[in-house]
Amino acid sequence: MGSQRTAAVLVAGLLVALIGHSAANCPERNLEDREDEANIVLTGTVDEIINMDPVHNTYSCKVRVWRYLKGKTSVSREILLDGGNKVMIGGFGNPGICDNQVSTGDTRIFFLNPAPEYMGPEHKNELMLNSSLMRITLRNLEDVEHCVEEMDQEDDRVVNQWNKERKATFFWYHFTLSQLL
């Protein structure tokens, strides 16, 4: 009885060590940074897996878009597929991204950027994973929406401050000119 308990504790400790070790090998940036670095954040379901590269173990997916959380205006008509509700996403299997594997039918939150030009013309109208995928839960959706809203509010604050400074400068010039005339 005692030896079974000892064995169970050892196995549990080994599992914790292995899980902790694998998480340490792939540290994930915080959500605010991930959202900030992505031009496009959307929810979608993987419809089809294509362009599998057996050498690099990477692939692309055709994803049905359910909702844009950020960057809808950044998605040009050329990027949209099948009547405008699907996009091509690459970067799956990229070892630089922690959670980067999907199966057909998986619904996730995707953090994306347009494919860079150096990837060549075959990726011209493709979006690329920017960071790990997130499972869709109410909490995850709320957290991502909160990050997007904070960035929108920060952008509004910057624009408002710029407008105030511009108005102050205008009034200063106007006042100075009226004093000179």
mmCIF file of C-alpha atoms in Angstrom:
data_model
loop_
_atom_site.group_PDB
_atom_site.id
_atom_site.type_symbol
_atom_site.label_atom_id
_atom_site.label_comp_id
_atom_site.label_asym_id
_atom_site.label_seq_id
_atom_site.Cartn_x
_atom_site.Cartn_y
_atom_site.Cartn_z
ATOM 1 C CA MET A 1 0.000 0.000 0.000
ATOM 2 C CA GLY A 2 2.757 2.432 0.984
ATOM 3 C CA SER A 3 4.848 1.564 -2.079
ATOM 4 C CA GLN A 4 1.865 2.197 -4.378
ATOM 5 C CA ARG A 5 1.310 5.592 -2.792
ATOM 6 C CA THR A 6 5.019 6.409 -3.152
ATOM 7 C CA ALA A 7 4.963 5.332 -6.798
ATOM 8 C CA ALA A 8 1.871 7.478 -7.451
ATOM 9 C CA VAL A 9 3.536 10.511 -5.859
ATOM 10 C CA LEU A 10 6.688 9.952 -7.936
ATOM 11 C CA VAL A 11 4.682 9.637 -11.165
ATOM 12 C CA ALA A 12 2.680 12.775 -10.317
ATOM 13 C CA GLY A 13 5.898 14.676 -9.579
ATOM 14 C CA LEU A 14 7.426 13.505 -12.852
ATOM 15 C CA LEU A 15 4.348 14.657 -14.781
ATOM 16 C CA VAL A 16 4.428 18.080 -13.123
ATOM 17 C CA ALA A 17 8.127 18.408 -13.927
ATOM 18 C CA LEU A 18 7.591 17.423 -17.566
ATOM 19 C CA ILE A 19 4.640 19.775 -18.018
ATOM 20 C CA GLY A 20 6.531 22.623 -16.370
ATOM 21 C CA HIS A 21 9.578 21.908 -18.528
ATOM 22 C CA SER A 22 7.597 21.941 -21.784
ATOM 23 C CA ALA A 23 5.878 25.225 -20.814
ATOM 24 C CA ALA A 24 9.281 26.749 -20.039
ATOM 25 C CA ASN A 25 10.496 25.826 -23.540
ATOM 26 C CA CYS A 26 7.722 27.847 -25.136
ATOM 27 C CA PRO A 27 7.037 31.015 -23.156
ATOM 28 C CA GLU A 28 3.981 32.915 -24.312
ATOM 29 C CA ARG A 29 3.905 36.705 -24.418
ATOM 30 C CA ASN A 30 1.183 38.394 -22.409
ATOM 31 C CA LEU A 31 -2.170 38.968 -24.076
ATOM 32 C CA GLU A 32 -1.794 42.750 -24.320
ATOM 33 C CA ASP A 33 1.454 42.416 -26.287
ATOM 34 C CA ARG A 34 0.008 39.717 -28.540
ATOM 35 C CA GLU A 35 -3.036 41.860 -29.326
ATOM 36 C CA ASP A 36 -0.902 44.959 -29.842
ATOM 37 C CA GLU A 37 1.453 43.182 -32.283
ATOM 38 C CA ALA A 38 -1.398 41.696 -34.341
ATOM 39 C CA ASN A 39 -3.014 43.881 -36.995
ATOM 40 C CA ILE A 40 -5.992 41.530 -37.188
ATOM 41 C CA VAL A 41 -7.711 39.522 -34.456
ATOM 42 C CA LEU A 42 -10.643 37.312 -35.404
ATOM 43 C CA THR A 43 -12.626 34.277 -34.382
ATOM 44 C CA GLY A 44 -13.070 31.524 -36.919
ATOM 45 C CA THR A 45 -13.437 27.835 -37.660
ATOM 46 C CA VAL A 46 -10.906 25.812 -39.660
ATOM 47 C CA ASP A 47 -12.673 24.596 -42.820
ATOM 48 C CA GLU A 48 -9.779 23.052 -44.683
ATOM 49 C CA ILE A 49 -6.089 22.286 -44.137
ATOM 50 C CA ILE A 50 -3.951 22.842 -47.242
ATOM 51 C CA ASN A 51 -0.411 23.543 -48.458
ATOM 52 C CA MET A 52 1.186 21.024 -46.109
ATOM 53 C CA ASP A 53 4.974 21.239 -46.226
ATOM 54 C CA PRO A 54 6.371 17.846 -45.127
ATOM 55 C CA VAL A 55 9.914 19.225 -44.832
ATOM 56 C CA HIS A 56 9.117 22.097 -42.447
ATOM 57 C CA ASN A 57 5.926 20.548 -40.987
ATOM 58 C CA THR A 58 4.022 23.757 -41.672
ATOM 59 C CA TYR A 59 0.651 24.257 -43.312
ATOM 60 C CA SER A 60 -2.049 26.773 -44.145
ATOM 61 C CA CYS A 61 -5.774 26.671 -43.448
ATOM 62 C CA LYS A 62 -8.883 28.085 -44.987
ATOM 63 C CA VAL A 63 -10.780 29.590 -42.047
ATOM 64 C CA ARG A 64 -14.431 30.653 -41.925
ATOM 65 C CA VAL A 65 -14.536 34.010 -40.130
ATOM 66 C CA TRP A 66 -17.211 34.452 -37.486
ATOM 67 C CA ARG A 67 -16.207 37.802 -36.038
ATOM 68 C CA TYR A 68 -13.486 40.419 -36.381
ATOM 69 C CA LEU A 69 -12.345 41.682 -32.999
ATOM 70 C CA LYS A 70 -9.710 43.966 -34.514
ATOM 71 C CA GLY A 71 -8.549 45.061 -37.945
ATOM 72 C CA LYS A 72 -11.509 44.279 -40.186
ATOM 73 C CA THR A 73 -10.615 47.274 -42.359
ATOM 74 C CA SER A 74 -7.109 45.820 -42.833
ATOM 75 C CA VAL A 75 -8.541 42.804 -44.653
ATOM 76 C CA SER A 76 -8.673 43.681 -48.346
ATOM 77 C CA ARG A 77 -11.065 42.120 -50.855
ATOM 78 C CA GLU A 78 -8.151 40.177 -52.338
ATOM 79 C CA ILE A 79 -7.628 38.369 -49.033
ATOM 80 C CA LEU A 80 -11.276 37.318 -48.657
ATOM 81 C CA LEU A 81 -12.299 33.958 -50.118
ATOM 82 C CA ASP A 82 -15.566 32.191 -50.972
ATOM 83 C CA GLY A 83 -17.863 35.188 -50.996
ATOM 84 C CA GLY A 84 -16.041 37.135 -48.315
ATOM 85 C CA ASN A 85 -16.489 35.000 -45.214
ATOM 86 C CA LYS A 86 -13.245 32.990 -45.360
ATOM 87 C CA VAL A 87 -9.536 33.803 -45.246
ATOM 88 C CA MET A 88 -6.346 31.844 -45.825
ATOM 89 C CA ILE A 89 -4.113 31.666 -42.747
ATOM 90 C CA GLY A 90 -0.541 30.387 -42.789
ATOM 91 C CA GLY A 91 2.062 29.770 -40.123
ATOM 92 C CA PHE A 92 0.565 26.651 -38.574
ATOM 93 C CA GLY A 93 3.362 24.397 -37.357
ATOM 94 C CA ASN A 94 5.738 27.358 -36.919
ATOM 95 C CA PRO A 95 8.067 26.363 -34.047
ATOM 96 C CA GLY A 96 8.312 30.022 -32.969
ATOM 97 C CA ILE A 97 4.630 30.000 -32.002
ATOM 98 C CA CYS A 98 3.643 27.909 -28.972
ATOM 99 C CA ASP A 99 0.059 26.799 -29.696
ATOM 100 C CA ASN A 100 0.012 26.529 -33.475
ATOM 101 C CA GLN A 101 -1.739 23.268 -34.374
ATOM 102 C CA VAL A 102 -5.362 22.891 -35.486
ATOM 103 C CA SER A 103 -7.671 20.292 -36.964
ATOM 104 C CA THR A 104 -10.567 20.753 -39.333
ATOM 105 C CA GLY A 105 -13.547 22.033 -37.356
ATOM 106 C CA ASP A 106 -11.515 23.745 -34.611
ATOM 107 C CA THR A 107 -12.823 27.183 -33.634
ATOM 108 C CA ARG A 108 -10.222 29.562 -32.224
ATOM 109 C CA ILE A 109 -9.216 33.176 -31.689
ATOM 110 C CA PHE A 110 -6.527 34.025 -34.267
ATOM 111 C CA PHE A 111 -3.903 36.786 -33.872
ATOM 112 C CA LEU A 112 -2.770 37.657 -37.400
ATOM 113 C CA ASN A 113 -0.744 39.912 -39.660
ATOM 114 C CA PRO A 114 -0.623 40.064 -43.462
ATOM 115 C CA ALA A 115 2.047 37.799 -44.931
ATOM 116 C CA PRO A 116 5.298 39.726 -45.464
ATOM 117 C CA GLU A 117 6.397 40.288 -49.063
ATOM 118 C CA TYR A 118 9.596 38.246 -48.620
ATOM 119 C CA MET A 119 7.447 35.096 -48.371
ATOM 120 C CA GLY A 120 6.803 35.359 -52.087
ATOM 121 C CA PRO A 121 3.775 35.675 -54.342
ATOM 122 C CA GLU A 122 2.257 32.346 -53.250
ATOM 123 C CA HIS A 123 1.511 33.943 -49.851
ATOM 124 C CA LYS A 124 0.449 37.348 -51.209
ATOM 125 C CA ASN A 125 -3.180 37.199 -50.057
ATOM 126 C CA GLU A 126 -2.544 35.162 -46.938
ATOM 127 C CA LEU A 127 -2.692 36.132 -43.292
ATOM 128 C CA MET A 128 -0.056 34.713 -40.952
ATOM 129 C CA LEU A 129 -0.271 33.610 -37.338
ATOM 130 C CA ASN A 130 1.387 36.188 -35.147
ATOM 131 C CA SER A 131 1.138 34.316 -31.849
ATOM 132 C CA SER A 132 -0.526 31.331 -30.222
ATOM 133 C CA LEU A 133 -4.096 30.422 -30.940
ATOM 134 C CA MET A 134 -6.637 30.813 -28.134
ATOM 135 C CA ARG A 135 -9.550 28.521 -27.446
ATOM 136 C CA ILE A 136 -12.902 30.248 -27.514
ATOM 137 C CA THR A 137 -14.264 30.625 -24.019
ATOM 138 C CA LEU A 138 -16.332 33.458 -22.613
ATOM 139 C CA ARG A 139 -13.390 34.537 -20.464
ATOM 140 C CA ASN A 140 -10.923 34.493 -23.378
ATOM 141 C CA LEU A 141 -13.305 36.500 -25.569
ATOM 142 C CA GLU A 142 -13.849 39.057 -22.813
ATOM 143 C CA ASP A 143 -10.092 39.330 -22.173
ATOM 144 C CA VAL A 144 -9.291 39.881 -25.862
ATOM 145 C CA GLU A 145 -12.160 42.353 -26.315
ATOM 146 C CA HIS A 146 -10.925 44.255 -23.254
ATOM 147 C CA CYS A 147 -7.410 44.502 -24.740
ATOM 148 C CA VAL A 148 -8.792 45.735 -28.074
ATOM 149 C CA GLU A 149 -11.017 48.312 -26.336
ATOM 150 C CA GLU A 150 -8.094 49.553 -24.229
ATOM 151 C CA MET A 151 -6.032 50.079 -27.376
ATOM 152 C CA ASP A 152 -8.941 51.908 -29.062
ATOM 153 C CA GLN A 153 -9.302 54.147 -26.006
ATOM 154 C CA GLU A 154 -5.550 54.797 -25.962
ATOM 155 C CA ASP A 155 -5.670 55.695 -29.676
ATOM 156 C CA ASP A 156 -8.587 58.058 -28.958
ATOM 157 C CA ARG A 157 -6.626 59.688 -26.113
ATOM 158 C CA VAL A 158 -3.625 60.251 -28.390
ATOM 159 C CA VAL A 159 -5.802 61.743 -31.145
ATOM 160 C CA ASN A 160 -7.664 63.947 -28.656
ATOM 161 C CA GLN A 161 -4.382 65.178 -27.175
ATOM 162 C CA TRP A 162 -3.049 65.903 -30.652
ATOM 163 C CA ASN A 163 -6.241 67.824 -31.523
ATOM 164 C CA LYS A 164 -5.986 69.877 -28.313
ATOM 165 C CA GLU A 165 -2.358 70.731 -29.059
ATOM 166 C CA ARG A 166 -3.238 71.629 -32.641
ATOM 167 C CA LYS A 167 -6.078 73.907 -31.490
ATOM 168 C CA ALA A 168 -3.836 75.541 -28.882
ATOM 169 C CA THR A 169 -1.188 76.142 -31.540
ATOM 170 C CA PHE A 170 -3.791 77.581 -33.914
ATOM 171 C CA PHE A 171 -5.125 79.943 -31.244
ATOM 172 C CA TRP A 172 -1.599 80.975 -30.274
ATOM 173 C CA TYR A 173 -0.755 81.823 -33.911
ATOM 174 C CA HIS A 174 -4.092 83.598 -34.355
ATOM 175 C CA PHE A 175 -3.556 85.617 -31.163
ATOM 176 C CA THR A 176 0.023 86.472 -32.152
ATOM 177 C CA LEU A 177 -1.018 87.552 -35.653
ATOM 178 C CA SER A 178 -3.851 89.698 -34.303
ATOM 179 C CA GLN A 179 -1.388 91.425 -31.959
ATOM 180 C CA LEU A 180 0.976 92.128 -34.855
ATOM 181 C CA LEU A 181 -1.714 93.607 -37.072
#
